Amino acid sequence: MNINRLIALSKSVQFGKILTSNARHATKEVTLPNRTIRTHARNLAYAKDLFLGKVNKAECFPYPEIGNEELEEINSFVAPVEKFFTEEVDSKRIDHEAKIPPETLNGLKELGLFGIQVPEEYGGLGLSNTMYARLGEIISLDGSIAVTLAAHQAIGLKGILIAGSEEQKAKYLPKLASGEHVAAFCLTEPGSGSDAASIQTKATLSEDRKTYLLNGSKIWISNGGFADLMTVFARTEVVGEDGVKKDKITAFIVERAFGGITSGKPEDKLGIRGSNTCEVSFDNCPVPVENVIGEVGGGFKVAMNILNSGRFSMGSAGSGMIKKLIEMTAEYAGSRKQFGKNLSEFGMIQEKFAVMAQNAFVMESMAYLTAGMMDRPGVPDCSLEAAMVKVFSSEGGWICVSEALQVLGGLGYTKNYPYERYLRDCRILLIFEVSRTQCSISPFNNRELVIQWVASGLSKAKQYHKYINL
Amino acid sequence: MSRVLVGVKRVIDYAVKIRVKPDHSGVVTDGVKHSMNPFCEIAVEEAVKLKEKKFIKEVVAVSCGPTQVTETIRTALAMGCDRGIHVEVSGKDYEAMGPLQIAKIFAALAKKEEASLVILGKQAIDDDCNQTGQMTAALLDWPQGTFASEVTIDGEKVKVVREIDGGLETIKISMPAVLTADLRLNTPRYATLPNIMKAKKKKIANMKPADLGVDMVSRVEVLRVDEPPTRLAGVKVETVDDLVAKLKANGTI
């Protein structure tokens, strides 16, 4: 890693002040600080250590395998879901009409796909991250359905699942798991996309301190048009330890039934057209204080945890889609003849299949490795791994769908074949759930990571002192 | 009414492209996707429906074969059967297994379990024999309602509407009886994931054909399996006379 780039970035990061202030206290010639820079208390996960030049072998060798029993269980789940998707899901119609037919949604609800990770005691399937990733491979066959389900359970109700109180879980999870209520995740605002910490929606505490009044508007909300329950992030006034009043973000469980919520008209999108995306406005929407998820003022962390916990499934979804494309494209390449030979005998066509197979393999490996790490006991921090999965899978998916379409040439370009729909549907992967551009630089914005990185470099190389004396 | 026995067979999935083994001894089954025979699904659905309508108390799913058939039994359990019976047959016996052996097993089980009805699919999509149901009824000396497209229980009798070449035939047979399900009998339900999880707790009993006193020796030997000849392109003709002329020239008429 280029030290110049690090320093350039460090200027925007506060750690520079810590180091430079130490340097200033010292005499003219810079000595290394006596006090060790306090690093993050908990043990690092795999990817973060990679940046520090360490390979945590225990995390990835052996590759996390699931037990035979779990494997059998997953296999028994896969068959009915595949059957449903091949027989009952008319992706072309969903894309054309820009909506998912109610019968299909009901079928999905009955299959149990609305509560895959909700624990059994709340009416869900209680499956592990690995199983969720496996089912994600099949669900990704239809982009709109995949996004609708993900918005509902990977982010919409995840807040309650990972940070909610027992009362909140018991009250809301059963209906969410059965699909009677659909959830949505409301964070993004017109002025706050990548910069999620700058949201302006306000939640003001009432006089009797029993209700918060929500005011503001959110955009790009999947399932926003019909969700019964939303995880909404808003700024609340918090009195800090020093007595100073600050506006910090808090996560709320908001029911549409509370009133004051209006949904805009569905966005007319390039892809995932069957998924409902719209603006959601809150006008003095009353939210009881019991509906705060976690702590007042701790919403940003909840948001980041929610997003990080679901992101890995993008890898398996992408690989499922690519595997399906390989299947369809191979059939074509093996039967279409030009210049007296099957397409499959031409080198450049073979290369396309190699690229697709490579990508599918890598995406699958990354996704299941991350899922396996997350399934381990304890609460590991797999945010970096998930980000890597997302970056690679979204780019890889886009490239592979394009290659697959290319093999079919003109036919791939028509609506008679699903390739153009897959292409339009997968473009969103590069954008949503934290855009790819933001995702790939976020490791470097991670303050503690940079501190450790430089600290380890400091202890070894004195020649950097002239850079530190900024 | 007490118990219904439903037979389920694990076959190569209908969507898979079948390939013949290079030595022509059979069809490639290793690593190929298998699932429940579609007509067996219809049979299970009918049995579960009868239970939901309270005509019968218990549905028992039965399958014969190696360990893999337990997956098929689990699917039947997830669709609503109460328990399963796995009759273990493997190796050479499994390859040589045919309708007669199955019929003997089912006849023995029907007596052992005191079943009032045995419901099977009309045929399996791998061998298309369409014999097991009829043989089972014969061995038990029970009446049979085959190619059923509608089944109604009326006291001690069963009214069966059968699909036959000439149309539909309605018969009334007394129980205990053997029924075989045809395509239009019902639309099988999906085994939902919550039901699959519940099905894990249901019991599957294990037994061998010898336990039922059944001798698995086959009197049929498969000599050779070949792919059907590739279809030749057809010829379009303009008029009926042309057609007749071509057929005459062909030697067909």
XYZ file of C-alpha atoms in Angstrom:
723
model
C 0.000 0.000 0.000
C 1.317 3.354 -1.027
C 2.287 5.357 2.064
C 1.550 8.599 0.240
C -2.016 7.587 -0.307
C -2.326 6.645 3.336
C -1.064 10.013 4.484
C -3.334 11.833 2.060
C -6.268 9.996 3.504
C -5.021 10.392 7.022
C -5.291 14.130 6.723
C -9.019 13.748 6.671
C -8.992 11.354 9.552
C -8.640 12.453 13.116
C -5.955 9.984 14.070
C -3.426 12.274 12.484
C -4.047 14.728 15.318
C -3.344 12.118 17.948
C 0.016 11.235 16.499
C 1.050 14.723 15.617
C 0.124 16.046 19.050
C 2.401 13.439 20.579
C 5.124 14.417 18.216
C 4.753 18.075 19.142
C 5.185 17.354 22.839
C 8.505 15.714 22.104
C 11.681 17.642 21.359
C 12.608 18.869 17.942
C 13.824 15.518 16.833
C 10.813 13.297 16.703
C 10.750 10.283 18.958
C 8.237 7.550 18.810
C 5.346 8.137 21.215
C 5.779 6.486 24.627
C 2.137 5.859 25.151
C 0.806 3.037 22.985
C -2.149 4.097 20.933
C -5.189 2.423 22.316
C -6.577 0.063 19.748
C -10.010 -1.417 19.545
C -10.574 -3.834 22.415
C -12.038 -6.825 20.659
C -10.187 -9.317 18.540
C -10.059 -8.596 14.874
C -11.741 -10.705 12.321
C -10.163 -12.122 9.231
C -10.216 -9.360 6.646
C -9.147 -6.588 8.959
C -6.096 -8.595 9.889
C -5.306 -9.102 6.232
C -4.891 -5.360 5.952
C -2.489 -5.560 8.850
C -0.505 -8.213 7.084
C -1.700 -11.040 9.311
C -3.480 -14.153 8.170
C -5.794 -15.560 10.834
C -5.526 -19.133 9.698
C -7.995 -20.379 12.268
C -10.756 -18.288 10.726
C -10.540 -19.812 7.303
C -8.594 -23.066 7.485
C -10.307 -25.467 7.408
C -12.946 -23.860 5.238
C -16.040 -23.707 7.421
C -18.043 -26.776 6.566
C -21.495 -27.412 7.871
C -22.443 -30.672 9.519
C -24.020 -33.518 7.546
C -27.333 -33.011 9.269
C -27.434 -29.372 8.296
C -26.426 -30.276 4.760
C -29.278 -32.755 4.473
C -31.638 -30.167 5.865
C -30.570 -27.567 3.337
C -30.918 -30.042 0.489
C -34.435 -30.870 1.545
C -35.306 -27.159 1.568
C -33.809 -26.437 -1.803
C -36.078 -28.752 -3.792
C -39.487 -27.199 -3.024
C -38.153 -23.673 -3.403
C -36.638 -24.516 -6.782
C -39.855 -26.187 -7.806
C -41.864 -23.134 -6.843
C -39.595 -20.796 -8.745
C -39.572 -22.848 -11.917
C -43.311 -23.490 -11.927
C -45.037 -20.576 -10.268
C -42.843 -17.565 -10.897
C -43.367 -15.822 -14.216
C -40.422 -13.439 -14.154
C -41.185 -12.021 -17.562
C -44.664 -11.021 -16.479
C -43.422 -9.572 -13.208
C -40.911 -7.459 -15.100
C -43.449 -6.374 -17.699
C -46.222 -5.447 -15.273
C -43.768 -4.021 -12.715
C -45.424 -5.895 -9.914
C -45.376 -9.283 -8.221
C -48.778 -11.001 -8.483
C -50.469 -11.527 -5.104
C -50.703 -15.311 -5.712
C -46.932 -15.509 -6.091
C -46.391 -13.455 -2.941
C -48.800 -15.724 -1.076
C -46.985 -18.776 -2.336
C -43.721 -17.338 -1.046
C -45.317 -16.599 2.312
C -46.685 -20.121 2.596
C -43.342 -21.610 1.691
C -41.981 -19.821 4.720
C -39.586 -17.607 2.803
C -40.580 -14.449 4.698
C -39.017 -15.579 7.965
C -35.930 -17.545 6.982
C -33.739 -16.238 9.782
C -36.431 -15.505 12.362
C -36.022 -17.976 15.252
C -38.470 -20.879 15.399
C -40.022 -19.684 18.646
C -41.272 -16.596 16.826
C -42.688 -18.561 13.932
C -39.783 -18.422 11.525
C -37.509 -21.087 10.123
C -34.535 -20.155 12.287
C -32.012 -21.042 9.610
C -28.332 -20.156 9.825
C -26.558 -17.639 7.615
C -25.199 -20.468 5.483
C -28.658 -21.825 4.811
C -29.910 -18.335 4.101
C -27.154 -17.915 1.551
C -28.080 -21.254 -0.055
C -31.720 -20.290 -0.399
C -30.586 -16.920 -1.695
C -29.024 -18.719 -4.646
C -32.423 -19.949 -5.756
C -34.418 -16.859 -4.876
C -32.055 -14.779 -7.007
C -33.558 -16.446 -10.095
C -36.070 -13.627 -9.973
C -34.494 -10.261 -9.129
C -37.680 -8.511 -8.049
C -38.657 -11.258 -5.648
C -35.121 -11.446 -4.300
C -35.079 -7.724 -3.530
C -38.572 -7.748 -2.043
C -37.656 -10.610 0.297
C -34.266 -9.116 1.149
C -35.740 -5.691 1.920
C -38.218 -7.431 4.206
C -35.962 -9.773 6.148
C -32.307 -9.021 5.454
C -32.730 -5.377 6.449
C -36.384 -4.578 7.206
C -36.853 -6.762 10.256
C -33.176 -7.430 11.011
C -33.047 -4.522 13.438
C -35.624 -6.155 15.686
C -33.837 -9.468 15.318
C -30.361 -8.327 16.270
C -30.981 -5.328 18.519
C -34.583 -5.565 19.613
C -35.832 -6.268 23.110
C -37.681 -9.473 23.975
C -40.980 -7.584 24.053
C -40.386 -6.114 20.621
C -39.433 -9.496 19.207
C -42.455 -11.232 20.698
C -44.757 -8.480 19.497
C -43.588 -8.085 15.940
C -41.630 -11.103 14.715
C -44.439 -13.694 14.442
C -46.493 -11.678 11.976
C -43.367 -10.680 10.068
C -42.184 -14.276 9.807
C -45.455 -15.475 8.375
C -45.539 -12.644 5.906
C -48.755 -11.187 7.293
C -46.802 -7.990 7.824
C -44.115 -6.912 5.408
C -41.145 -4.868 6.596
C -39.076 -2.088 5.067
C -35.819 -0.323 5.962
C -35.951 3.495 5.936
C -32.579 5.167 6.130
C -31.840 6.970 2.865
C -33.046 10.527 2.353
C -32.906 12.894 -0.611
C -29.867 14.556 0.939
C -28.298 11.495 2.538
C -27.321 8.489 0.443
C -23.806 7.262 1.001
C -23.515 9.806 3.812
C -25.978 7.969 6.011
C -24.863 9.755 9.155
C -26.191 13.044 7.822
C -29.891 12.143 7.789
C -32.275 14.928 8.750
C -35.498 13.150 9.679
C -36.322 14.265 13.189
C -37.913 12.488 16.097
C -38.975 14.853 18.841
C -39.948 13.567 22.248
C -43.403 14.597 23.396
C -44.131 16.515 26.602
C -45.209 13.398 28.471
C -42.038 11.603 27.281
C -44.116 8.686 26.025
C -44.120 9.310 22.285
C -41.732 10.472 19.630
C -43.100 12.489 16.730
C -41.440 11.575 13.455
C -41.035 14.173 10.741
C -39.170 13.833 7.493
C -39.058 11.875 4.296
C -37.140 8.905 3.039
C -36.486 7.842 -0.545
C -35.633 4.656 -2.424
C -37.470 2.576 0.160
C -38.010 -0.979 -1.080
C -41.460 -2.311 -0.111
C -42.211 1.286 0.912
C -45.551 1.266 -0.836
C -47.112 -1.501 1.169
C -44.882 -2.279 4.155
C -46.818 -2.552 7.411
C -43.748 -2.160 9.547
C -40.670 -0.043 9.003
C -37.327 0.340 10.680
C -36.893 4.111 10.528
C -33.770 6.065 11.412
C -34.168 9.603 12.702
C -32.273 12.204 14.654
C -33.151 12.516 18.316
C -31.874 15.022 20.814
C -29.519 13.327 23.206
C -27.848 14.952 26.175
C -24.221 13.857 26.168
C -22.035 13.091 29.180
C -20.721 16.624 29.105
C -24.228 18.038 29.280
C -24.081 19.160 25.665
C -27.197 18.485 23.618
C -26.511 16.579 20.428
C -28.675 15.200 17.672
C -27.887 11.533 17.359
C -29.502 8.903 15.195
C -31.971 6.489 16.747
C -33.646 3.441 15.229
C -37.408 3.120 15.568
C -39.949 0.402 14.807
C -42.740 2.274 13.058
C -46.065 0.683 12.206
C -48.008 2.093 9.280
C -50.995 1.914 11.593
C -49.510 4.690 13.749
C -50.687 7.167 11.154
C -48.994 10.113 9.528
C -47.220 7.970 6.966
C -47.659 8.506 3.241
C -46.042 6.507 0.488
C -45.266 8.083 -2.832
C -45.896 6.485 -6.191
C -43.684 3.557 -7.182
C -40.484 4.468 -9.006
C -40.265 3.400 -12.634
C -36.945 1.587 -12.605
C -34.532 0.072 -15.104
C -34.475 -3.299 -13.387
C -36.033 -5.208 -10.453
C -39.201 -3.603 -11.750
C -41.422 -5.931 -9.759
C -39.964 -4.635 -6.517
C -41.833 -1.690 -5.074
C -39.559 1.323 -4.485
C -40.952 4.649 -3.391
C -40.697 7.702 -1.197
C -42.065 7.454 2.333
C -42.986 10.620 4.227
C -43.588 10.988 7.933
C -45.784 13.824 9.144
C -45.968 13.952 12.934
C -46.079 10.194 13.015
C -46.430 9.150 16.677
C -44.037 6.403 17.753
C -44.188 5.048 21.315
C -40.893 5.164 23.198
C -41.061 1.364 23.593
C -40.437 1.136 19.871
C -36.884 2.433 20.018
C -34.488 -0.295 18.871
C -31.480 -0.483 21.124
C -30.462 2.772 22.774
C -31.601 6.268 21.996
C -28.707 7.732 20.049
C -27.315 4.326 19.105
C -29.119 4.125 15.787
C -26.167 4.513 13.490
C -24.490 1.449 14.896
C -27.735 -0.494 14.577
C -27.987 0.599 10.949
C -24.437 -0.466 10.168
C -24.886 -3.815 11.919
C -28.077 -4.485 10.020
C -26.523 -3.673 6.670
C -23.372 -5.631 7.396
C -25.258 -8.719 8.464
C -27.178 -9.111 5.249
C -24.651 -8.075 2.659
C -22.867 -11.415 2.316
C -25.881 -13.035 0.704
C -25.278 -10.918 -2.361
C -22.398 -13.254 -3.143
C -24.460 -16.401 -3.175
C -27.317 -14.671 -4.971
C -24.905 -13.558 -7.655
C -23.352 -16.981 -7.977
C -26.773 -18.623 -8.190
C -27.688 -16.292 -11.006
C -24.429 -16.904 -12.848
C -24.766 -20.670 -12.512
C -28.218 -20.477 -14.039
C -26.853 -18.319 -16.833
C -24.037 -20.778 -17.487
C -26.651 -23.528 -17.766
C -28.782 -21.616 -20.241
C -25.875 -20.244 -22.245
C -24.113 -23.616 -22.455
C -27.191 -25.197 -23.944
C -27.201 -22.537 -26.620
C -23.469 -22.618 -27.280
C -23.611 -26.375 -27.617
C -26.314 -26.337 -30.236
C -25.801 -23.190 -32.264
C -23.528 -23.765 -35.232
C -21.615 -21.163 -37.197
C -18.813 -21.723 -39.703
C -19.591 -25.412 -39.470
C -18.749 -25.643 -35.776
C -20.635 -25.372 -32.532
C -20.156 -22.011 -30.816
C -18.680 -23.918 -27.904
C -15.668 -24.860 -30.021
C -14.528 -21.273 -30.464
C -11.878 -20.043 -28.079
C -13.414 -16.695 -27.262
C -16.730 -18.299 -26.366
C -14.920 -20.778 -24.156
C -13.180 -17.884 -22.454
C -16.510 -16.346 -21.590
C -17.555 -19.560 -19.893
C -14.260 -19.653 -18.047
C -14.833 -16.125 -16.760
C -18.351 -16.978 -15.668
C -17.280 -20.164 -13.936
C -14.414 -18.373 -12.190
C -16.658 -15.639 -10.928
C -19.337 -18.023 -9.773
C -16.746 -20.060 -7.870
C -15.162 -17.061 -6.190
C -18.474 -15.446 -5.288
C -19.760 -18.690 -3.853
C -16.580 -19.282 -1.866
C -16.522 -15.772 -0.457
C -20.168 -15.782 0.427
C -20.101 -19.148 2.188
C -16.804 -18.394 3.937
C -18.284 -15.178 5.299
C -21.528 -16.925 6.200
C -19.542 -19.675 7.887
C -17.576 -17.127 9.899
C -20.754 -15.378 10.921
C -22.297 -18.685 11.965
C -19.499 -19.340 14.413
C -20.337 -18.800 18.049
C -19.869 -15.293 19.375
C -20.460 -12.130 17.425
C -17.677 -11.765 14.907
C -17.254 -8.554 12.993
C -17.506 -9.513 9.358
C -18.229 -6.069 8.009
C -15.118 -5.951 5.858
C -15.622 -9.446 4.539
C -19.212 -8.595 3.679
C -18.077 -5.426 1.933
C -15.563 -7.394 -0.093
C -18.197 -9.938 -1.047
C -20.484 -7.139 -2.148
C -17.869 -5.322 -4.219
C -16.656 -8.429 -5.972
C -20.070 -9.981 -6.505
C -21.721 -6.869 -7.854
C -18.931 -6.232 -10.343
C -18.522 -9.899 -11.209
C -22.240 -10.318 -11.690
C -22.446 -7.353 -14.041
C -19.540 -8.603 -16.133
C -20.768 -12.185 -16.300
C -24.322 -11.344 -17.279
C -22.911 -9.176 -20.023
C -20.717 -12.015 -21.256
C -23.606 -14.449 -21.198
C -25.753 -12.069 -23.191
C -22.908 -11.643 -25.660
C -22.756 -15.374 -26.342
C -26.325 -15.257 -27.520
C -25.703 -12.194 -29.603
C -28.853 -10.718 -31.065
C -31.081 -13.241 -29.328
C -29.666 -12.199 -25.969
C -30.659 -8.641 -26.705
C -34.348 -9.456 -27.156
C -37.008 -9.817 -24.521
C -37.717 -13.326 -25.748
C -34.831 -14.457 -23.618
C -34.234 -13.560 -19.977
C -30.682 -12.243 -20.429
C -31.588 -8.605 -20.881
C -33.761 -8.804 -17.772
C -30.924 -10.352 -15.754
C -28.664 -7.573 -16.986
C -31.052 -4.840 -15.939
C -31.806 -6.561 -12.655
C -28.198 -7.046 -11.637
C -27.141 -3.468 -12.331
C -28.706 -2.513 -8.996
C -26.214 -4.710 -7.131
C -23.550 -2.099 -7.797
C -25.704 0.606 -6.275
C -27.893 -0.432 -3.381
C -27.032 -1.465 0.162
C -24.139 0.922 0.199
C -22.928 1.776 -3.264
C -19.892 0.006 -4.610
C -17.955 3.232 -4.773
C -18.441 3.849 -1.097
C -17.924 0.248 -0.143
C -14.506 -0.092 -1.625
C -13.001 2.881 0.133
C -14.686 2.315 3.465
C -11.838 0.176 4.828
C -9.661 3.237 4.556
C -12.163 5.424 6.281
C -12.232 3.007 9.157
C -10.382 5.083 11.689
C -9.287 2.422 14.090
C -8.060 0.257 11.277
C -5.879 2.980 9.912
C -4.508 3.712 13.385
C -3.465 0.130 13.881
C -2.061 -0.060 10.413
C 0.121 2.931 10.921
C 0.974 1.978 14.490
C 2.370 -1.295 13.321
C 4.321 0.488 10.639
C 5.581 3.085 13.148
C 7.025 0.567 15.476
C 9.157 -0.771 12.650
C 10.261 2.085 10.468
C 11.730 5.309 11.775
C 12.086 6.785 8.330
C 8.394 7.664 8.322
C 8.863 10.303 11.009
C 9.268 13.080 8.520
C 5.786 12.327 7.186
C 4.212 12.242 10.618
C 5.376 15.685 11.577
C 2.610 17.289 9.579
C -61.698 -45.561 8.551
C -58.219 -46.003 9.752
C -55.157 -46.107 7.634
C -54.040 -45.391 4.100
C -50.805 -46.618 2.613
C -49.308 -44.394 -0.061
C -46.494 -45.577 -2.268
C -43.884 -43.053 -3.328
C -41.121 -43.761 -5.805
C -37.870 -41.879 -6.182
C -37.264 -41.339 -9.880
C -35.062 -39.181 -12.079
C -36.570 -35.690 -12.163
C -38.853 -35.123 -15.133
C -36.925 -32.103 -16.339
C -33.587 -33.911 -16.595
C -32.272 -34.977 -19.977
C -31.822 -38.741 -19.755
C -28.589 -40.263 -20.958
C -27.909 -43.934 -21.578
C -24.860 -45.488 -19.951
C -22.014 -46.183 -22.400
C -22.311 -49.943 -21.764
C -26.040 -49.829 -22.570
C -26.876 -51.561 -19.322
C -29.114 -48.789 -18.157
C -29.549 -45.093 -17.695
C -27.103 -42.734 -15.947
C -28.367 -42.118 -12.415
C -25.224 -41.027 -10.563
C -25.267 -37.366 -9.679
C -28.503 -36.877 -11.567
C -31.330 -34.935 -9.943
C -34.002 -37.199 -8.508
C -37.420 -36.352 -7.136
C -40.740 -37.937 -6.288
C -42.614 -39.488 -9.189
C -45.268 -36.917 -10.202
C -48.087 -39.472 -10.034
C -46.955 -40.450 -6.539
C -47.206 -36.777 -5.548
C -50.787 -36.794 -6.732
C -51.393 -39.973 -4.717
C -49.937 -38.388 -1.559
C -52.017 -35.268 -2.090
C -55.182 -37.340 -2.395
C -54.403 -39.293 0.761
C -53.680 -36.107 2.719
C -56.899 -34.563 1.405
C -58.869 -37.601 2.594
C -57.277 -37.212 6.008
C -58.128 -33.504 6.089
C -61.721 -34.374 5.254
C -61.570 -36.799 8.190
C -62.315 -39.902 6.160
C -59.120 -41.519 7.355
C -57.005 -41.192 10.450
C -53.478 -41.889 9.334
C -51.459 -41.700 6.148
C -48.343 -43.829 5.897
C -45.849 -43.139 3.112
C -43.907 -46.151 1.862
C -40.901 -46.325 -0.405
C -38.594 -49.143 -1.439
C -34.968 -48.628 -2.253
C -31.591 -47.548 -0.904
C -31.013 -44.847 1.739
C -31.662 -42.021 -0.715
C -35.351 -42.820 -0.874
C -35.734 -41.436 2.637
C -35.555 -37.976 1.022
C -38.640 -38.868 -0.971
C -40.389 -40.163 2.125
C -39.505 -36.906 3.912
C -41.100 -34.938 1.111
C -44.237 -37.030 1.518
C -44.143 -36.356 5.259
C -43.754 -32.647 4.555
C -46.848 -32.808 2.363
C -48.847 -34.148 5.281
C -48.264 -37.884 5.759
C -48.056 -38.969 9.386
C -45.248 -41.470 9.249
C -43.073 -43.296 6.788
C -41.828 -46.810 6.114
C -38.575 -47.356 4.308
C -38.169 -50.831 2.869
C -34.462 -51.190 2.328
C -33.467 -52.610 -1.013
C -30.069 -51.924 -2.475
C -27.502 -53.063 -4.972
C -28.442 -55.749 -7.473
C -31.836 -56.269 -5.881
C -32.647 -52.595 -6.359
C -31.596 -52.602 -9.992
C -33.674 -55.670 -10.703
C -36.640 -54.422 -8.660
C -39.838 -54.253 -10.633
C -43.598 -53.928 -10.164
C -44.056 -57.536 -9.049
C -41.621 -57.230 -6.152
C -43.084 -53.884 -5.101
C -46.588 -55.271 -5.323
C -45.613 -58.153 -3.050
C -44.101 -55.717 -0.547
C -47.158 -53.486 -0.587
C -49.515 -56.430 -0.246
C -47.603 -57.643 2.793
C -47.519 -54.132 4.313
C -51.189 -53.507 3.631
C -52.047 -56.605 5.618
C -49.557 -55.798 8.363
C -50.696 -52.215 8.770
C -54.373 -53.108 8.341
C -54.799 -50.461 5.698
C -58.194 -49.649 4.281
C -56.773 -48.115 1.139
C -53.565 -48.372 -0.807
C -53.089 -45.371 -3.084
C -50.361 -45.433 -5.710
C -49.468 -43.360 -8.721
C -50.787 -44.906 -11.924
C -47.269 -45.390 -13.276
C -43.695 -44.294 -12.689
C -42.123 -41.936 -15.168
C -38.925 -43.959 -15.405
C -40.243 -47.372 -16.407
C -43.855 -46.475 -17.328
C -44.951 -49.955 -16.227
C -48.463 -49.147 -14.981
C -48.570 -52.531 -13.225
C -47.848 -52.106 -9.521
C -51.337 -51.000 -8.504
C -53.062 -53.741 -10.425
C -50.676 -56.445 -9.172
C -51.047 -55.288 -5.563
C -54.816 -55.527 -5.805
C -54.583 -58.969 -7.335
C -52.224 -60.268 -4.652
C -54.515 -58.935 -1.932
C -57.633 -59.928 -3.800
C -58.923 -56.406 -3.279
C -60.977 -54.340 -5.714
C -59.057 -51.740 -7.699
C -59.887 -48.237 -8.923
C -57.149 -47.376 -11.414
C -56.575 -44.155 -13.424
C -58.649 -42.332 -10.834
C -59.490 -38.752 -11.687
C -61.954 -38.397 -8.835
C -62.280 -40.291 -5.565
C -65.179 -40.032 -3.140
C -65.619 -42.110 -0.020
C -69.166 -43.139 0.598
C -69.503 -45.111 3.820
C -67.771 -48.437 3.303
C -67.512 -47.927 -0.430
C -65.412 -45.767 -2.702
C -66.769 -44.093 -5.791
C -64.029 -43.766 -8.391
C -64.236 -41.891 -11.664
C -61.735 -43.476 -14.003
C -60.133 -42.015 -17.109
C -60.389 -44.585 -19.823
C -59.905 -44.493 -23.565
C -63.568 -43.961 -24.248
C -64.003 -41.181 -21.711
C -64.837 -41.386 -18.037
C -66.092 -44.430 -16.175
C -67.579 -44.293 -12.695
C -67.369 -47.365 -10.494
C -68.200 -48.110 -6.898
C -65.909 -50.495 -5.088
C -65.880 -51.701 -1.517
C -63.023 -51.119 0.863
C -60.353 -52.198 1.443
C -59.243 -51.295 -2.079
C -56.294 -50.219 -4.193
C -56.457 -46.922 -6.084
C -54.031 -45.520 -8.620
C -53.886 -41.799 -9.242
C -54.114 -40.224 -12.670
C -53.032 -36.744 -13.661
C -56.246 -34.851 -13.111
C -57.046 -36.243 -9.683
C -55.697 -33.152 -7.914
C -52.893 -30.578 -7.873
C -50.240 -31.573 -5.340
C -49.391 -28.987 -2.725
C -45.892 -27.607 -2.293
C -44.004 -28.968 0.671
C -43.518 -25.687 2.502
C -40.338 -25.092 4.453
C -42.104 -24.932 7.842
C -43.762 -28.279 7.046
C -40.425 -29.776 6.074
C -39.086 -28.744 9.443
C -42.069 -30.325 11.176
C -41.606 -33.450 9.062
C -38.150 -33.943 10.500
C -39.783 -34.976 13.735
C -42.000 -37.578 12.092
C -40.894 -41.195 12.235
C -39.649 -43.328 9.373
C -39.539 -47.030 10.173
C -36.931 -49.241 8.562
C -37.402 -52.749 7.338
C -36.193 -55.270 4.816
C -38.227 -57.227 2.261
C -37.258 -60.406 4.114
C -39.022 -59.044 7.221
C -42.206 -59.048 5.197
C -41.534 -62.464 3.779
C -41.040 -61.130 0.282
C -38.645 -62.739 -2.130
C -37.012 -60.109 -4.327
C -35.855 -62.422 -7.098
C -36.750 -60.966 -10.450
C -37.944 -62.951 -13.360
C -37.134 -60.125 -15.733
C -33.653 -59.440 -17.041
C -32.740 -56.207 -18.824
C -30.666 -57.110 -21.852
C -29.931 -53.717 -23.355
C -30.955 -50.097 -23.125
C -30.745 -47.818 -26.157
C -31.704 -44.254 -26.852
C -34.706 -43.814 -29.091
C -33.652 -43.275 -32.725
C -33.170 -39.610 -33.512
C -36.181 -38.120 -35.130
C -35.720 -37.562 -38.814
C -36.961 -34.379 -40.365
C -40.487 -34.572 -41.672
C -41.780 -33.666 -45.093
C -44.614 -31.220 -45.631
C -47.146 -32.011 -48.321
C -49.729 -29.725 -49.886
C -52.722 -31.963 -50.436
C -54.195 -35.202 -49.175
C -53.447 -36.850 -52.504
C -49.811 -35.975 -52.117
C -49.895 -37.515 -48.663
C -51.413 -40.738 -49.930
C -48.909 -40.894 -52.779
C -45.996 -40.403 -50.397
C -47.279 -43.033 -47.991
C -47.675 -45.506 -50.850
C -44.185 -44.789 -52.135
C -42.895 -45.204 -48.607
C -44.426 -48.650 -48.376
C -46.541 -47.654 -45.404
C -49.795 -48.337 -47.222
